[in-house]
XYZ file of N, CA and C in Angstrom:
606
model
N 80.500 -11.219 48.739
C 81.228 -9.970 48.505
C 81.471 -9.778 47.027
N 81.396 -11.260 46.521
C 82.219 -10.547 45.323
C 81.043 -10.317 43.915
N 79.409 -10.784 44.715
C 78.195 -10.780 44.066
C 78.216 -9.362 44.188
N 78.173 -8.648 45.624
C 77.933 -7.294 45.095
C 78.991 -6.029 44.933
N 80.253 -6.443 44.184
C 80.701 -5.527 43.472
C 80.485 -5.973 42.216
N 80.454 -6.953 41.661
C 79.992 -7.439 40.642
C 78.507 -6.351 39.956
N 77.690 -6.616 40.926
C 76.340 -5.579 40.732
C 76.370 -3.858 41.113
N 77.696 -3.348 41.494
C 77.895 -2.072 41.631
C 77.356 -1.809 40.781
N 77.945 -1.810 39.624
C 77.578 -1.033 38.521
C 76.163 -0.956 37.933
N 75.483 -1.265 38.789
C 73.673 -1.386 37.665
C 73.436 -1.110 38.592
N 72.487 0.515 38.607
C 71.570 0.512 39.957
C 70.189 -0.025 40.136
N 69.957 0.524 41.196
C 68.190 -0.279 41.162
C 67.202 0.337 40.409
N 65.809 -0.178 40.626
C 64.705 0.734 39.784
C 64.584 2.111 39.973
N 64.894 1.901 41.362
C 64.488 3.574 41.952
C 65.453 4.501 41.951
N 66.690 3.895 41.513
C 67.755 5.057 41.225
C 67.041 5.963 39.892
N 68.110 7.388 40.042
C 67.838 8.458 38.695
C 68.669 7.871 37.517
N 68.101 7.586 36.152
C 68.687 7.289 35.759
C 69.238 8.580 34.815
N 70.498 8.979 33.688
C 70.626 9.925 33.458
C 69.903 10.224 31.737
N 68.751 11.445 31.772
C 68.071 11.845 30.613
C 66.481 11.012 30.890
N 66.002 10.670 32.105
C 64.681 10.506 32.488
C 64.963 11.519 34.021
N 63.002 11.526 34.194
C 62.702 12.925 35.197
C 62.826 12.257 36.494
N 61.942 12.460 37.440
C 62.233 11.910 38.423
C 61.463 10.693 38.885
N 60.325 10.750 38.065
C 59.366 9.483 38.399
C 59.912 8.155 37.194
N 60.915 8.338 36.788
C 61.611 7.368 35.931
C 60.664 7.178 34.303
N 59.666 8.174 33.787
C 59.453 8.069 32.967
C 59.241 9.230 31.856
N 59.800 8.446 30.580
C 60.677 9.004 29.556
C 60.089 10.258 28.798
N 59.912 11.240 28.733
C 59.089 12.620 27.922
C 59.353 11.908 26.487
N 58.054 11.861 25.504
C 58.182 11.240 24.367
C 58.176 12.936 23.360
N 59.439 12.858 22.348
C 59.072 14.097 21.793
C 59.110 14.220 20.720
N 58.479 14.681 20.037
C 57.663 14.346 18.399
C 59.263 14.915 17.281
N 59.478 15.901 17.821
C 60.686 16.325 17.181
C 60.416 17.270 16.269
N 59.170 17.844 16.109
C 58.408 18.653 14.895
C 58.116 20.137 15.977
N 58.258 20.825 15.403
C 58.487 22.470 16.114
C 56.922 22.450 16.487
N 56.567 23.331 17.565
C 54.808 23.440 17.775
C 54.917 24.797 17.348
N 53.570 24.666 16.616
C 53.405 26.304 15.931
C 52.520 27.246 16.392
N 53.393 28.208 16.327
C 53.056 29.598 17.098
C 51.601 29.798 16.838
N 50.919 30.730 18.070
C 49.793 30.936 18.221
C 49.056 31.780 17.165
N 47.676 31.541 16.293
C 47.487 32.240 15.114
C 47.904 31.988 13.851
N 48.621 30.915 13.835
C 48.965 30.216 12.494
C 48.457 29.267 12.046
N 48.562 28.621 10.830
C 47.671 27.561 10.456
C 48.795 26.712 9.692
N 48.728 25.611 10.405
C 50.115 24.526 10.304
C 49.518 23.826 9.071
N 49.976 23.333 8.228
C 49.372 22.452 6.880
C 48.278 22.862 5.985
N 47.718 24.104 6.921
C 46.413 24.737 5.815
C 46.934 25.199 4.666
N 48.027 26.580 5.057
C 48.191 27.403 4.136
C 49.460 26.900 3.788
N 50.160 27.612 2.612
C 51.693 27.459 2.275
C 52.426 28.206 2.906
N 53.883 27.878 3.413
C 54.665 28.799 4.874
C 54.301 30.246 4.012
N 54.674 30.364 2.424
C 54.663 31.681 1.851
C 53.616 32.360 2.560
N 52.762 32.282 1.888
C 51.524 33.161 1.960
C 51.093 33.538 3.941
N 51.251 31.997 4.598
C 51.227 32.361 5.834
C 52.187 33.564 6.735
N 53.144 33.579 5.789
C 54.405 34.543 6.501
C 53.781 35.822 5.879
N 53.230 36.426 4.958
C 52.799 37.622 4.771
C 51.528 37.585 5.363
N 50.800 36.858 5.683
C 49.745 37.122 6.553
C 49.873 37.382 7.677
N 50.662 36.652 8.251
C 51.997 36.865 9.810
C 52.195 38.334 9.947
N 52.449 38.744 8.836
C 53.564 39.972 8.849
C 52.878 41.280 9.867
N 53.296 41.388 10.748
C 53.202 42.675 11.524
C 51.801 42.439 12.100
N 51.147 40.880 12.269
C 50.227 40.863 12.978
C 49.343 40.666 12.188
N 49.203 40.813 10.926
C 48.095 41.104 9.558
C 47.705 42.452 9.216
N 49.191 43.660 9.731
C 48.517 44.738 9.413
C 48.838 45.140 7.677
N 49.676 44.344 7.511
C 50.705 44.834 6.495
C 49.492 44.373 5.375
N 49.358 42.985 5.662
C 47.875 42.310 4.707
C 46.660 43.649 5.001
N 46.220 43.419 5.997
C 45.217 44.454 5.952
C 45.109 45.797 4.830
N 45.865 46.619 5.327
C 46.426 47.791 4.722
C 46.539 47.710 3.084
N 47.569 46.709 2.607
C 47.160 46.921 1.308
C 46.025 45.761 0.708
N 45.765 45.342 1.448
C 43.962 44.410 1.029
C 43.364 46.149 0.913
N 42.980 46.599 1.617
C 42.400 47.796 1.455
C 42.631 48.883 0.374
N 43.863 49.142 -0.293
C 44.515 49.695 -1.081
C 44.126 48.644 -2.298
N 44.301 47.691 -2.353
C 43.648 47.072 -3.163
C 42.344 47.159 -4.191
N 41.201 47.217 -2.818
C 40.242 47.298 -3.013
C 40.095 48.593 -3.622
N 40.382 49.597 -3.263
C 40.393 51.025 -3.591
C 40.686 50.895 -4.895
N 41.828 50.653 -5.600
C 42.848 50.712 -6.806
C 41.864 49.944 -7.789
N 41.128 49.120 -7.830
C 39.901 48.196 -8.140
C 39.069 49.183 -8.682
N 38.641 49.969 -7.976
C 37.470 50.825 -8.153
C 37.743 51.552 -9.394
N 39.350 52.150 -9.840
C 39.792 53.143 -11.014
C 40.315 51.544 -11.654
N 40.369 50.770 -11.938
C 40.721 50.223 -12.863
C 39.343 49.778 -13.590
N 39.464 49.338 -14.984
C 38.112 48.010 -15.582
C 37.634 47.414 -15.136
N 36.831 47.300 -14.772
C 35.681 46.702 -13.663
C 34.801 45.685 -14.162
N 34.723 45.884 -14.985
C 33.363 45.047 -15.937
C 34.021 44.760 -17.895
N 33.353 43.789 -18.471
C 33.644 44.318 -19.951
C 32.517 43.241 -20.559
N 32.593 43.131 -21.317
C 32.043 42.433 -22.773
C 30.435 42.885 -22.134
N 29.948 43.589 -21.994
C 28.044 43.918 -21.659
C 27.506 43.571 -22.536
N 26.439 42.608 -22.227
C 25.665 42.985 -23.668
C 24.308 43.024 -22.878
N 23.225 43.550 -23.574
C 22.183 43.812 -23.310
C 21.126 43.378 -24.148
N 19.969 42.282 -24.171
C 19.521 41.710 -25.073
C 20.515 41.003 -26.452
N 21.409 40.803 -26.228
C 22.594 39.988 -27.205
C 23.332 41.133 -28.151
N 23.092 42.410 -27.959
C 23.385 43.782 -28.558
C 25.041 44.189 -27.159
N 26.601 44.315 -27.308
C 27.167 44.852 -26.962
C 27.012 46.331 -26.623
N 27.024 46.689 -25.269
C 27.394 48.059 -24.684
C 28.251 48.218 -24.280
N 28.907 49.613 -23.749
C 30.176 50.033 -23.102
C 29.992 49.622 -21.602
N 30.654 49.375 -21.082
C 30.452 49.647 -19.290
C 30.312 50.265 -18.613
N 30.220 51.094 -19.122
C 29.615 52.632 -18.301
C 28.193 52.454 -18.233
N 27.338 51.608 -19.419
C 26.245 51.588 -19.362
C 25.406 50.790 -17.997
N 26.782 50.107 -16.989
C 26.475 49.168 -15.662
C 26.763 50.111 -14.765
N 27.852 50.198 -14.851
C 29.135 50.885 -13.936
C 29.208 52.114 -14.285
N 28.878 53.340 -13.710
C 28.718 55.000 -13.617
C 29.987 55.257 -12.561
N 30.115 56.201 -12.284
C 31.071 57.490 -11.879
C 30.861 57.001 -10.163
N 29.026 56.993 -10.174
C 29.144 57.382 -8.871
C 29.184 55.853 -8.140
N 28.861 54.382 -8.618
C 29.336 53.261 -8.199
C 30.825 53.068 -8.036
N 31.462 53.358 -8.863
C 33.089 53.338 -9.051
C 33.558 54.078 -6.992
N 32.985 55.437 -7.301
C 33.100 56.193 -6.177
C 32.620 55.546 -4.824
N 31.577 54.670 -4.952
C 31.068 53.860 -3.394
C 31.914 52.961 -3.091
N 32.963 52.279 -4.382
C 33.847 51.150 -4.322
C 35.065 52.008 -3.938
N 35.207 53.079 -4.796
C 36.780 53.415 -3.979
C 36.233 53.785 -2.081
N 35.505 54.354 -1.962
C 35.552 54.630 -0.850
C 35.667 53.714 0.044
N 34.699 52.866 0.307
C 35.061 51.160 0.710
C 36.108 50.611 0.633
N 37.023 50.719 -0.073
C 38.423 49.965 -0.067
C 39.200 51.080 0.868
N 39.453 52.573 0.470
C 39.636 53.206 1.973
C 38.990 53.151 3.028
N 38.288 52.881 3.208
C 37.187 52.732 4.450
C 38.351 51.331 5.233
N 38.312 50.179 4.838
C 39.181 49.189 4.728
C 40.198 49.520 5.250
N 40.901 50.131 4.409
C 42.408 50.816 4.263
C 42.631 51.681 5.990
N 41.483 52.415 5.876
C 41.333 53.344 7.248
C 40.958 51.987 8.440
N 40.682 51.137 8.295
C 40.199 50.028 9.646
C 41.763 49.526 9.676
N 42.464 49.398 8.706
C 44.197 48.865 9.369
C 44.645 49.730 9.900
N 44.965 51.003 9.751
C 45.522 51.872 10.248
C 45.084 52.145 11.653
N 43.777 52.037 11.749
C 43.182 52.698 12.823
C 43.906 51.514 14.238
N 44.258 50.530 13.754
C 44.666 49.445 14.682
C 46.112 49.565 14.397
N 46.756 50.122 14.195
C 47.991 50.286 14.340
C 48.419 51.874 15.434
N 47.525 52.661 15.160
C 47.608 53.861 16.060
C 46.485 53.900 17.132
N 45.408 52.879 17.569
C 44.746 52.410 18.362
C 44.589 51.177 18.909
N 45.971 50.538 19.565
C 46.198 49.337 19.842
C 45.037 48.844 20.954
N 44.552 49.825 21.579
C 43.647 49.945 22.800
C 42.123 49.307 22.453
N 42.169 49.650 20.735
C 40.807 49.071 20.530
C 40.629 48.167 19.444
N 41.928 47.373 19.098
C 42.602 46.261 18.019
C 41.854 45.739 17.922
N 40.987 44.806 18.777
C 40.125 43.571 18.753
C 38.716 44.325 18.452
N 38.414 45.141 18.455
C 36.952 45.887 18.147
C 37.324 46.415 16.653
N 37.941 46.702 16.693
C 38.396 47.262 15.075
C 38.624 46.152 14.145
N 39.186 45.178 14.859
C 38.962 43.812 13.617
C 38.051 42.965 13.644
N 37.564 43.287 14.748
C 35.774 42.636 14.723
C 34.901 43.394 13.328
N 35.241 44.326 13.442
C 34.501 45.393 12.328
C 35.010 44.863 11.158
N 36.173 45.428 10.911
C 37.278 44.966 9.563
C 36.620 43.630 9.175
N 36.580 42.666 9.898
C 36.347 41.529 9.643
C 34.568 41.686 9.040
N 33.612 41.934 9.582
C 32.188 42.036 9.357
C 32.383 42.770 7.481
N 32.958 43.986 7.670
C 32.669 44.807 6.356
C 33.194 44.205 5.699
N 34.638 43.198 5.539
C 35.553 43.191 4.481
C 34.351 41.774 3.714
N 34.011 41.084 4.990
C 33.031 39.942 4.065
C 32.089 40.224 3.460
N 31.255 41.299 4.080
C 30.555 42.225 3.405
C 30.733 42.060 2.311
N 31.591 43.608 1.964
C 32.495 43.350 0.364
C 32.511 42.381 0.075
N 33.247 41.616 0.173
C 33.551 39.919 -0.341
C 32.231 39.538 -1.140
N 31.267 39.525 -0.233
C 29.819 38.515 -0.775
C 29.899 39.761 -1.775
N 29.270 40.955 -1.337
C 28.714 41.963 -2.603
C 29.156 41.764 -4.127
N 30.591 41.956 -3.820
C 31.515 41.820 -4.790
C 31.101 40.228 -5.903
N 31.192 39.382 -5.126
C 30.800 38.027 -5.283
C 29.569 37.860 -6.047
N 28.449 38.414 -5.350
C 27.735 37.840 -5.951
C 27.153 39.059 -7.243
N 27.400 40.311 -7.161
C 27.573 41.303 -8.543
C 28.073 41.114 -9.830
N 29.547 39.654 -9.304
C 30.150 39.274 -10.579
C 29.544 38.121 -10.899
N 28.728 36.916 -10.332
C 27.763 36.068 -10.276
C 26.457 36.324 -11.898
N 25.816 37.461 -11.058
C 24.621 38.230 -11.465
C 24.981 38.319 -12.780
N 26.388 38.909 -12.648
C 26.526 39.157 -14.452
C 27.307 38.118 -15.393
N 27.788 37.244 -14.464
C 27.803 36.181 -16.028
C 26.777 35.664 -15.956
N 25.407 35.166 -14.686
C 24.157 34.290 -15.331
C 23.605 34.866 -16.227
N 24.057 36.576 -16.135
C 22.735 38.000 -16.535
C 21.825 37.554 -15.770
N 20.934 38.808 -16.040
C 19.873 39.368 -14.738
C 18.900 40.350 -15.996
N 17.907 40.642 -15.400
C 16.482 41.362 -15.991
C 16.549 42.847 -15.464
N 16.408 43.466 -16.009
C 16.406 44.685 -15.840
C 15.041 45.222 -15.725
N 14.773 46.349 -15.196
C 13.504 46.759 -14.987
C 12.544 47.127 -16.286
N 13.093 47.043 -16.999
C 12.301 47.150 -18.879
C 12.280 45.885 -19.478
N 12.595 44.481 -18.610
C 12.545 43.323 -19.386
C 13.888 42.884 -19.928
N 14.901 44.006 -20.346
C 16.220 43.823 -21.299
C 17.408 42.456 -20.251
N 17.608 42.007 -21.096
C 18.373 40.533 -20.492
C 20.012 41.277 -21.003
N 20.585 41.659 -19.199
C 21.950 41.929 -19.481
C 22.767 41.422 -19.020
N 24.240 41.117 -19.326
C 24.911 40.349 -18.789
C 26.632 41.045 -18.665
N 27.570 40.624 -18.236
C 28.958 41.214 -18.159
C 29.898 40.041 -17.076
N 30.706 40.562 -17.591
C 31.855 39.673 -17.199
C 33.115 39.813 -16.344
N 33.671 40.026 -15.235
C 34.334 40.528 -14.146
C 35.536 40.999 -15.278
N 36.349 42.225 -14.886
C 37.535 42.547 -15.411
C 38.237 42.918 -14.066
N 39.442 43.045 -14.528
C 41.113 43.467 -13.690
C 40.512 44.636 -11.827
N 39.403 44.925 -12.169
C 38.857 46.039 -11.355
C 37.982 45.093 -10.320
N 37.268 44.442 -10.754
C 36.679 43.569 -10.260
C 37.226 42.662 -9.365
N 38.074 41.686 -9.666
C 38.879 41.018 -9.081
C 39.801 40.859 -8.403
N 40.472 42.648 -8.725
C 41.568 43.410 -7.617
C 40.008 43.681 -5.913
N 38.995 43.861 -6.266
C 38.506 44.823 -5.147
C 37.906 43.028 -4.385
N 37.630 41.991 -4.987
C 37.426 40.615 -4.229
C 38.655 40.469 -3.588
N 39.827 40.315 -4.369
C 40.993 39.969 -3.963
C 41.386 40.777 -2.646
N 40.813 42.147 -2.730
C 41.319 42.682 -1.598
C 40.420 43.036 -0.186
N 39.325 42.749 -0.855
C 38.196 42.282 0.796
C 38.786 40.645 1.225
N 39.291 39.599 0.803
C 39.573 38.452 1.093
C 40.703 38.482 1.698
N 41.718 39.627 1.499
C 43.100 39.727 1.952
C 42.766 40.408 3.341
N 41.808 41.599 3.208
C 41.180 41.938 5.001
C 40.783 41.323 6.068
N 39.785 40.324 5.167
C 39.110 39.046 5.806
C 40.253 38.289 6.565
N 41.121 37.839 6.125
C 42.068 37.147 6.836
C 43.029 37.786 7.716
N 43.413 39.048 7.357
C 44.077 40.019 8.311
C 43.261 40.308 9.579
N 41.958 40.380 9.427
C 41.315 40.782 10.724
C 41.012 39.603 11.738
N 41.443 37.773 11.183
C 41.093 37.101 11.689
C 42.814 36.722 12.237
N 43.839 37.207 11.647
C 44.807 36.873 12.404
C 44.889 37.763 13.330
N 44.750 38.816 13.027
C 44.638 40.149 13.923
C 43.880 39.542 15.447
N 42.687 38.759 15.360
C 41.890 38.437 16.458
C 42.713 37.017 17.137
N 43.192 36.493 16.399
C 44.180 35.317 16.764
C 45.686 35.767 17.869
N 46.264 37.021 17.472
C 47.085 37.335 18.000
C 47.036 38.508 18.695
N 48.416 38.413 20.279
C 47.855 39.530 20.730
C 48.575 40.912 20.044
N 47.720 41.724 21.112
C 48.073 43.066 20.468
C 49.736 43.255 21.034
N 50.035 44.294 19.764
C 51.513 44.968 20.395
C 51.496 45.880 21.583
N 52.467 45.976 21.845
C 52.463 46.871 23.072
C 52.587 48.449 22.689
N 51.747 49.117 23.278
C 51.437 50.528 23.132
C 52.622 51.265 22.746
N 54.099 51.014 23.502
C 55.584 51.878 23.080
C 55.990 51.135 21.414
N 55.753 50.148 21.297
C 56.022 49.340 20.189
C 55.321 49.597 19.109
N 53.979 49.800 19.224
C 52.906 50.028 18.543
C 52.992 51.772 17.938
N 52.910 52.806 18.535
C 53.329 54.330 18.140
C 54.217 54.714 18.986
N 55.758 55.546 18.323
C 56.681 55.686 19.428
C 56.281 57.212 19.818
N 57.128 57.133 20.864
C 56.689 58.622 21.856
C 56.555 59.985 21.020
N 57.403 60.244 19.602
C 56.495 60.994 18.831
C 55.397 60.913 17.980
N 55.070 59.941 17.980
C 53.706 59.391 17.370
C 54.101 59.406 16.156
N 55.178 58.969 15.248
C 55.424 58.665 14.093
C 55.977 57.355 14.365
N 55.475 56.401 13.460
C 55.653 55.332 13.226
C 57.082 55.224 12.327
């Protein structure tokens, strides 16, 4: 008798014990938050990931695109020279290239928007966004390439140039699309009342 009040107090194996489940074994838990779907844990810095976050990647999108545009009216090019003789930049860069680049960065500009007032076709629209903005990207890329190795011109003349403020705004802002359209595909869409309200002003 007096063995088992002695052992009251300790139950057996198969009792519950309290803070294990029911098969008596222990959930091990890391203690580190699991990160939300579409994010990239240790890649990026929280900064930059939280504006990529922002509103899904439209907010990135949108002015990646504005970007690119704003690129097109700024300096684009500088130091030219042509056979080791300095030219202006106009002598690369004309009116109507400037004009194919702004349009392209709205073009851009118009693929965020279009997924903010066409939630229905988000994932097709950043399938696109995504294709053109790399597009851009390489073009851009390898145009500013071309002109620091220099390149031959169709008369033989050896010309060369060097990316300016215009240049590097319109990379910077196909790379900022590029990633908006891939979080965009990472996450789901908003919901249609959330997305445009019943007067269709955002």
């Amino acid at each position: 008798m007096e063995y088992s009040q002695r052992n009251a107090g300790f139950p057996g194996r198969d009792a519950a014990s309290p803070g294990l489940p029911e098969g008596g074994t222990q959930s091990q838990s890391s203690g580190q938050p699991t990160a939300a779907p579409g994010t990239w844990p240790g890649v990026v810095p929280p900064q930059l990931e939280q504006i990529a976050m922002r509103e899904n990647g439209f907010v990135l999108a949108l002015w990646g695109g504005i970007g690119a545009a704003i690129g097109a009216l700024l300096p684009f090019i500088y130091n030219v020279q042509i056979d080791g003789t300095p030219y202006p930049s106009g002598s690369v860069i004309n009116a109507g290239d400037r004009f194919i680049s702004l349009f392209f960065g709205l073009l851009l500009a118009g693929l965020a928007v279009s997924t903010r007032y066409q939630p229905a076709f988000r994932r097709r629209i950043a399938i696109a966004s995504l294709v053109v903005s790399l597009l851009g990207f390489a073009g851009y890329c390898l145009f500013t390439l071309a002109g620091v190795a220099g390149i031959t011109d169709q008369t033989g003349l050896q010309v060369s140039w060097y990316p300016n403020i215009g240049a590097l705004d319109s990379i910077a802002g196909c790379a900022a699309c590029a990633v908006a359209a891939i979080v965009m595909l990472r996450t789901p869409a908003p919901a249609a009342s959330s997305a445009v309200p019943a007067g269709g002003v955002a």
